[in-house]
Short mmCIF file of C-alpha atoms in Angstrom, two decimals:
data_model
loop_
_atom_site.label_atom_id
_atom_site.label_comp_id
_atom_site.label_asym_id
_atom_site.label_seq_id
_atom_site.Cartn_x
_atom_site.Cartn_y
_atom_site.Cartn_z
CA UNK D 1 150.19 95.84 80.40
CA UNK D 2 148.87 95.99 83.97
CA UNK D 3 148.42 92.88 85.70
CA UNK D 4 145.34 91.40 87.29
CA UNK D 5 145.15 89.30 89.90
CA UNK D 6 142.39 86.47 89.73
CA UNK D 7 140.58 88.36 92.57
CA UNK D 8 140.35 91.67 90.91
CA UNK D 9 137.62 92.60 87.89
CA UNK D 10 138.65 92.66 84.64
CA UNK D 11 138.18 95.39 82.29
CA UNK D 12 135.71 93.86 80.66
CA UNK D 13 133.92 92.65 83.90
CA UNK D 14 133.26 96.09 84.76
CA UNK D 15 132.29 97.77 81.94
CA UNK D 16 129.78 94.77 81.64
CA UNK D 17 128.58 95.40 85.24
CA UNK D 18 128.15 99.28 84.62
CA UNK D 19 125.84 98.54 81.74
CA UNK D 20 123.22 96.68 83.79
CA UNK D 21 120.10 98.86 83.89
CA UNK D 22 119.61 99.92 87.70
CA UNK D 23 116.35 99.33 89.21
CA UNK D 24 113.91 101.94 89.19
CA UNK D 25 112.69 102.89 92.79
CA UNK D 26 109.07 102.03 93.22
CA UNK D 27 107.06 105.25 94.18
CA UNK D 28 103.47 104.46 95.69
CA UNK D 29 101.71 108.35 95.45
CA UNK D 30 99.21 109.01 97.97
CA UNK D 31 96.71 111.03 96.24
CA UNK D 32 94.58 112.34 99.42
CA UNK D 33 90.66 112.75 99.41
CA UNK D 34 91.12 116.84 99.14
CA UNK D 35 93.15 116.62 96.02
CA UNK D 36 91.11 113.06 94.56
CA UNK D 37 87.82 115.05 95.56
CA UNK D 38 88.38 118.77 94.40
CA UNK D 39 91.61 119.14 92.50
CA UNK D 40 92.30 116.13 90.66
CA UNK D 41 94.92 117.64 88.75
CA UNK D 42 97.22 117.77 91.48
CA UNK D 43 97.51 114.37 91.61
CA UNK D 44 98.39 114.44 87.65
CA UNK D 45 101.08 117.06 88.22
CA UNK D 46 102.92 114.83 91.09
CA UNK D 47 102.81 112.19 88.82
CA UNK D 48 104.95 114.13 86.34
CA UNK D 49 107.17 115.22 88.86
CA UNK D 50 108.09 112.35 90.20
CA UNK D 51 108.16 110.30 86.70
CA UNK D 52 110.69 113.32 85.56
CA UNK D 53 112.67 111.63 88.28
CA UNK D 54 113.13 108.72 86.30
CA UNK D 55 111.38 106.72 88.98
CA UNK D 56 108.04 103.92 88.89
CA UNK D 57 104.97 105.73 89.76
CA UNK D 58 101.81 103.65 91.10
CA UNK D 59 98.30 104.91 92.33
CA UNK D 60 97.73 102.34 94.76
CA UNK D 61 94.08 101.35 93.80
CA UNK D 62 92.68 100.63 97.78
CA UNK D 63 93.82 103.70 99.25
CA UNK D 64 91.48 105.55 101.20
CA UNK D 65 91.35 108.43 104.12
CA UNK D 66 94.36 108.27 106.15
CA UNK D 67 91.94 108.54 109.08
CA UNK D 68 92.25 112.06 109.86
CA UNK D 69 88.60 112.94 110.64
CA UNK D 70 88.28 110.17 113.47
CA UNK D 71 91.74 109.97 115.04
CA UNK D 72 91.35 114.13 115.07
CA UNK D 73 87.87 113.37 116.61
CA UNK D 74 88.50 110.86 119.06
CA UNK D 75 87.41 107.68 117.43
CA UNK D 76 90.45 105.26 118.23
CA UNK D 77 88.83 102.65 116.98
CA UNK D 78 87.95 103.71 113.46
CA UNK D 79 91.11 105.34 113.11
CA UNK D 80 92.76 102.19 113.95
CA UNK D 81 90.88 100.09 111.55
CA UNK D 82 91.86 102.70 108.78
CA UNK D 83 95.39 102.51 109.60
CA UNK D 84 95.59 98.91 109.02
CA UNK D 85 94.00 99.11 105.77
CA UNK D 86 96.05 101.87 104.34
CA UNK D 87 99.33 100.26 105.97
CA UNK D 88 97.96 97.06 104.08
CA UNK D 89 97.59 99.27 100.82
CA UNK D 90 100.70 101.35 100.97
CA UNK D 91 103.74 99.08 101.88
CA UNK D 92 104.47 97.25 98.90
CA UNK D 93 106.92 100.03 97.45
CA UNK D 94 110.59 101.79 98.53
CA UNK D 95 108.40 105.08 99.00
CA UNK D 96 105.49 106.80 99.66
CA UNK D 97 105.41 110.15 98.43
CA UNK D 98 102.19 112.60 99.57
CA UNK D 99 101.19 115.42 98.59
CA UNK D 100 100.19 117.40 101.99
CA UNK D 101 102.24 117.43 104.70
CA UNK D 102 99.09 116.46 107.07
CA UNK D 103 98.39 112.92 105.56
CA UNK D 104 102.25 112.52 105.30
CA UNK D 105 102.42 113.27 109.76
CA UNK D 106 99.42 110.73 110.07
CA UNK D 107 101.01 107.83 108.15
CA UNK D 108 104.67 109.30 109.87
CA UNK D 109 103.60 110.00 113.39
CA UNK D 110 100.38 109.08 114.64
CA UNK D 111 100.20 105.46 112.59
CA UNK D 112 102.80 104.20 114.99
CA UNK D 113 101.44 105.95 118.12
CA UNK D 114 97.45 104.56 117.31
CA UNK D 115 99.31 101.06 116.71
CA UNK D 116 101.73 101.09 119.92
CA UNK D 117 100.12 98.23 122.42
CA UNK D 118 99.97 95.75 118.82
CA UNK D 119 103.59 94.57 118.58
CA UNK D 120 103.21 93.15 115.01
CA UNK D 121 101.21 96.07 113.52
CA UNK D 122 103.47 98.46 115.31
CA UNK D 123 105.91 97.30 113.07
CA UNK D 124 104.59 97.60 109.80
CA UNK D 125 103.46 101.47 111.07
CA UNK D 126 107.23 102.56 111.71
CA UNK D 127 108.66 100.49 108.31
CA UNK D 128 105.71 102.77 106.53
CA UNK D 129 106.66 105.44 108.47
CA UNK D 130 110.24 105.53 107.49
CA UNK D 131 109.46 105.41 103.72
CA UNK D 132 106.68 108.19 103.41
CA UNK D 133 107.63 111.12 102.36
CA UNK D 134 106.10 114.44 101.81
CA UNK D 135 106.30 115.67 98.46
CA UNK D 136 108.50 118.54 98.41
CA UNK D 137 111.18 117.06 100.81
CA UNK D 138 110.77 113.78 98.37
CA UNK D 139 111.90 116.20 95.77
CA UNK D 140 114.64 117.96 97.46
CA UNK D 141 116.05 114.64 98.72
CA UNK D 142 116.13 113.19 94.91
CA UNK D 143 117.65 116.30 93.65
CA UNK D 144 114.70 117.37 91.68
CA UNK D 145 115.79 120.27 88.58
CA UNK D 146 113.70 122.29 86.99
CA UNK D 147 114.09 121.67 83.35
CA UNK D 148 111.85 124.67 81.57
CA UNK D 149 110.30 127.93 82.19
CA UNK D 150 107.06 128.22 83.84
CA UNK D 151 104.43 129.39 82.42
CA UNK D 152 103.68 131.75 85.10
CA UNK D 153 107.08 132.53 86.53
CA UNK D 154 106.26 135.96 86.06
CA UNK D 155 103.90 135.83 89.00
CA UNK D 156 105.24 137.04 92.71
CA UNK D 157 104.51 134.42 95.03
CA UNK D 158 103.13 134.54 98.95
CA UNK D 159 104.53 130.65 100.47
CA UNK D 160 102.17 129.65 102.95
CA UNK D 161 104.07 127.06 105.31
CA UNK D 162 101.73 125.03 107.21
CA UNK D 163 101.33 123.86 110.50
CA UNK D 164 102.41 120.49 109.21
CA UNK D 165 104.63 121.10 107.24
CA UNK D 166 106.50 123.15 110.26
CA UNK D 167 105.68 120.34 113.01
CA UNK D 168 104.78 116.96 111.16
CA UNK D 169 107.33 116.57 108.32
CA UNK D 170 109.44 119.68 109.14
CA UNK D 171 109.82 120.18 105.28
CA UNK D 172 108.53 123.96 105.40
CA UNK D 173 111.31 125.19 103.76
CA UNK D 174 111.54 123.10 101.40
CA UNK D 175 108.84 124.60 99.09
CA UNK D 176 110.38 127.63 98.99
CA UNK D 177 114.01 126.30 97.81
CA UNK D 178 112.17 123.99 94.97
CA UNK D 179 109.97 127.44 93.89
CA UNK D 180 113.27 129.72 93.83
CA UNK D 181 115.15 126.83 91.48
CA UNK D 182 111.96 127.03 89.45
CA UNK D 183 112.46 130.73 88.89
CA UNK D 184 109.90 132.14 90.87
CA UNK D 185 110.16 135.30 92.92
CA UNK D 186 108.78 134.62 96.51
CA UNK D 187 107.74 137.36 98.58
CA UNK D 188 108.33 137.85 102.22
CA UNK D 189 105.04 137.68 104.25
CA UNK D 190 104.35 138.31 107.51
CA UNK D 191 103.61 135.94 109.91
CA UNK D 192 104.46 133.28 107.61
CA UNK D 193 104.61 130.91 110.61
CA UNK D 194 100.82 131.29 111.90
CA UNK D 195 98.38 128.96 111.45
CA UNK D 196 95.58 130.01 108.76
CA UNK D 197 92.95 128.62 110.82
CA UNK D 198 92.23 125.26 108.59
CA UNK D 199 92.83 122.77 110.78
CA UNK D 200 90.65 120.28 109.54
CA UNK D 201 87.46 119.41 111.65
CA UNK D 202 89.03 123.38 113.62
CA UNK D 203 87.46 125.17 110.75
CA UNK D 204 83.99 123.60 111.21
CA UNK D 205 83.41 123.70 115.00
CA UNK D 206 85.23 126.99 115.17
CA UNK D 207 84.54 128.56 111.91
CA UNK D 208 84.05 132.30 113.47
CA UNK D 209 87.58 132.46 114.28
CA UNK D 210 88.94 130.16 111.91
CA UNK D 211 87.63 132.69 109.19
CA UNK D 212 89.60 135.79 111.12
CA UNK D 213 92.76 133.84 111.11
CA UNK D 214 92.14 132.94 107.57
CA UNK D 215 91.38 136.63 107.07
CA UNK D 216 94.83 137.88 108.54
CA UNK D 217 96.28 135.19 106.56
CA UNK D 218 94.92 136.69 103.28
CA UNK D 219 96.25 140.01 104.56
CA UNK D 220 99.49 139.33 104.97
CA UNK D 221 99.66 137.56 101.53
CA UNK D 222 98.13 140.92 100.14
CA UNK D 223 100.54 143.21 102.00
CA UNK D 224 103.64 140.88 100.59
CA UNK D 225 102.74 142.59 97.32
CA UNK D 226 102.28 138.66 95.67
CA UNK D 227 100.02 137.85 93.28
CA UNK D 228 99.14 134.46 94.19
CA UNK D 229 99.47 132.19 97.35
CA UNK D 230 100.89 128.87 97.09
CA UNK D 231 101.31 125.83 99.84
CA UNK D 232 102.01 122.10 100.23
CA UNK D 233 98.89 121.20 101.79
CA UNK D 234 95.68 121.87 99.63
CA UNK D 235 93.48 122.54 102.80
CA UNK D 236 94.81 125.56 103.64
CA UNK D 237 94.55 127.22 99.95
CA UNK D 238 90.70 126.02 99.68
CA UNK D 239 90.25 127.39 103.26
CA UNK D 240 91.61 130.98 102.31
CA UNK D 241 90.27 130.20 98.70
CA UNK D 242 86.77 130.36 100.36
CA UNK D 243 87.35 133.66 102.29
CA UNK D 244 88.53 136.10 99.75
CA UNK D 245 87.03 139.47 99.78
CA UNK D 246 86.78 142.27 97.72
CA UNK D 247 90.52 143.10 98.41
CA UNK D 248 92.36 140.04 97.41
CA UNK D 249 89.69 139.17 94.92
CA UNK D 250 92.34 138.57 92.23
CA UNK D 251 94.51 136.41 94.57
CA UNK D 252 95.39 133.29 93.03
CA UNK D 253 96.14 129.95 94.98
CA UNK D 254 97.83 126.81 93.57
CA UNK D 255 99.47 123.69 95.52
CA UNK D 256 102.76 123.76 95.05
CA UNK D 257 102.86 120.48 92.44
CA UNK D 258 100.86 122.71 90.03
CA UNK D 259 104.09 125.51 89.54
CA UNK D 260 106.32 123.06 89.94
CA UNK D 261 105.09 120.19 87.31
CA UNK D 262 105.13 123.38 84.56
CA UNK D 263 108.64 123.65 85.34
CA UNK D 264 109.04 120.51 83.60
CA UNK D 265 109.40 119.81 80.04
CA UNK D 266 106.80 118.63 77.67
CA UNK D 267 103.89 120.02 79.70
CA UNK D 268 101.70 122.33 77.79
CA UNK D 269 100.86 125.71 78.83
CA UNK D 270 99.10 126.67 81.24
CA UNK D 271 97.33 130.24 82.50
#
């Protein structure tokens, strides 16, 4: 029989300790006015994805804008008074998950820099900071599987990496290992790394060249041979959405969360 000192666990101690249920991490999703206003069901299918994590998924009720619009146009005030209120909204949880890698820079970069000269709201910026996440580099980090077939794996895929997913959250690459694991075939496409000319407010006070870069975009997803275009960041798709011609008519665009939730088991079908 092996002998146990009084310091050591017994046996029974540990089994009894690996038993305890652990904790499920509290996920706060950030559902973003793009995806709340125009495609709802994104929000749905990061819910899935991160419940097939195993984790506790809440839709903080009083979040709002993440203040894009006015920091972007100059209104440090406004922007300030929104930060407060979503860092108010969003703390209360071990992450923050979003689903576009823009709102994920503003709560990860520019929260902190707007909230600099306040000592005690600088504070609460950088702790918010350090638990938001975008979604796809959420998913890598927890190991996410796929667990069934999508229903359109058959489908060649154009990845659009956006500007900030490249410069905010530096989780570009990301979608593209999740989609492979998923069993998608991803195409290569030129100048992958230029910006589609989005851009938020960009688009509207510059539309006539934020439609050509938009329409190179489009052509380099056509001349990849895909069949559909996919990003993190909804913007961009409903920017090139809005400027298909008769050449990429049949071009399909989904966020990311929509390929990736069917990958998932117990979802039903979908064309």
């Amino acid at each position: 029989m092996p002998n146990y000192s009084d310091t050591e666990p017994k046996p029974n101690k540990v089994i009894k300790q690996l038993a305890t249920p652990l904790v499920k991490a509290k996920v706060a999703l950030y559902v973003s006015c793009l995806v709340n206003s125009l495609r709802p069901n994104v929000g749905f299918d990061c819910i899935k994805l991160l419940e097939s994590l195993d984790l506790e998924v809440f839709i903080p009720p009083d979040q709002t804008c993440c203040g894009q619009p006015a920091y972007n146009g100059g209104h440090r005030a406004q922007a300030i008074a929104v930060a407060k209120h979503q860092i108010a909204a969003l703390s209360n949880y071990d992450y923050l998950v979003v689903p576009s890698g823009s709102c994920a820079g503003m709560f990860i970069n520019h929260y902190p820099r707007l909230l600099a000269d306040d000592p005690v709201w600088l504070k609460k910026a950088q702790a918010l900071a350090g638990k938001t996440k975008e979604l796809c580099q959420f998913l890598i980090e927890q190991n996410w599987q796929a667990t069934s077939t999508p229903s359109n794996h058959h489908m060649t895929l154009a990845y659009h990496t956006s500007c900030s997913c490249r410069r905010e959250t530096q989780s570009h690459q990301h979608g593209e290992a999740l989609l492979k694991q998923a069993g998608f075939t991803l195409s290569a496409m030129q100048d992958q790394e230029v910006c589609c000319g989005f851009g938020g407010s960009f688009a509207a006070k510059f539309d006539s060249l934020s439609g050509r870069m938009g329409d190179n975009k489009l052509k380099c997803a056509e001349d990849s041979g895909a069949s559909a275009l996919v990003s993190a960041d909804l913007g961009c798709l409903l920017h090139l959405d809005t400027l298909k011609n008769n050449a990429t008519t049949n071009m399909k665009f989904f966020h990311i969360a929509e390929l990736l939730a069917d990958a998932c088991n117990d979802r039903g079908r979908r064309e």
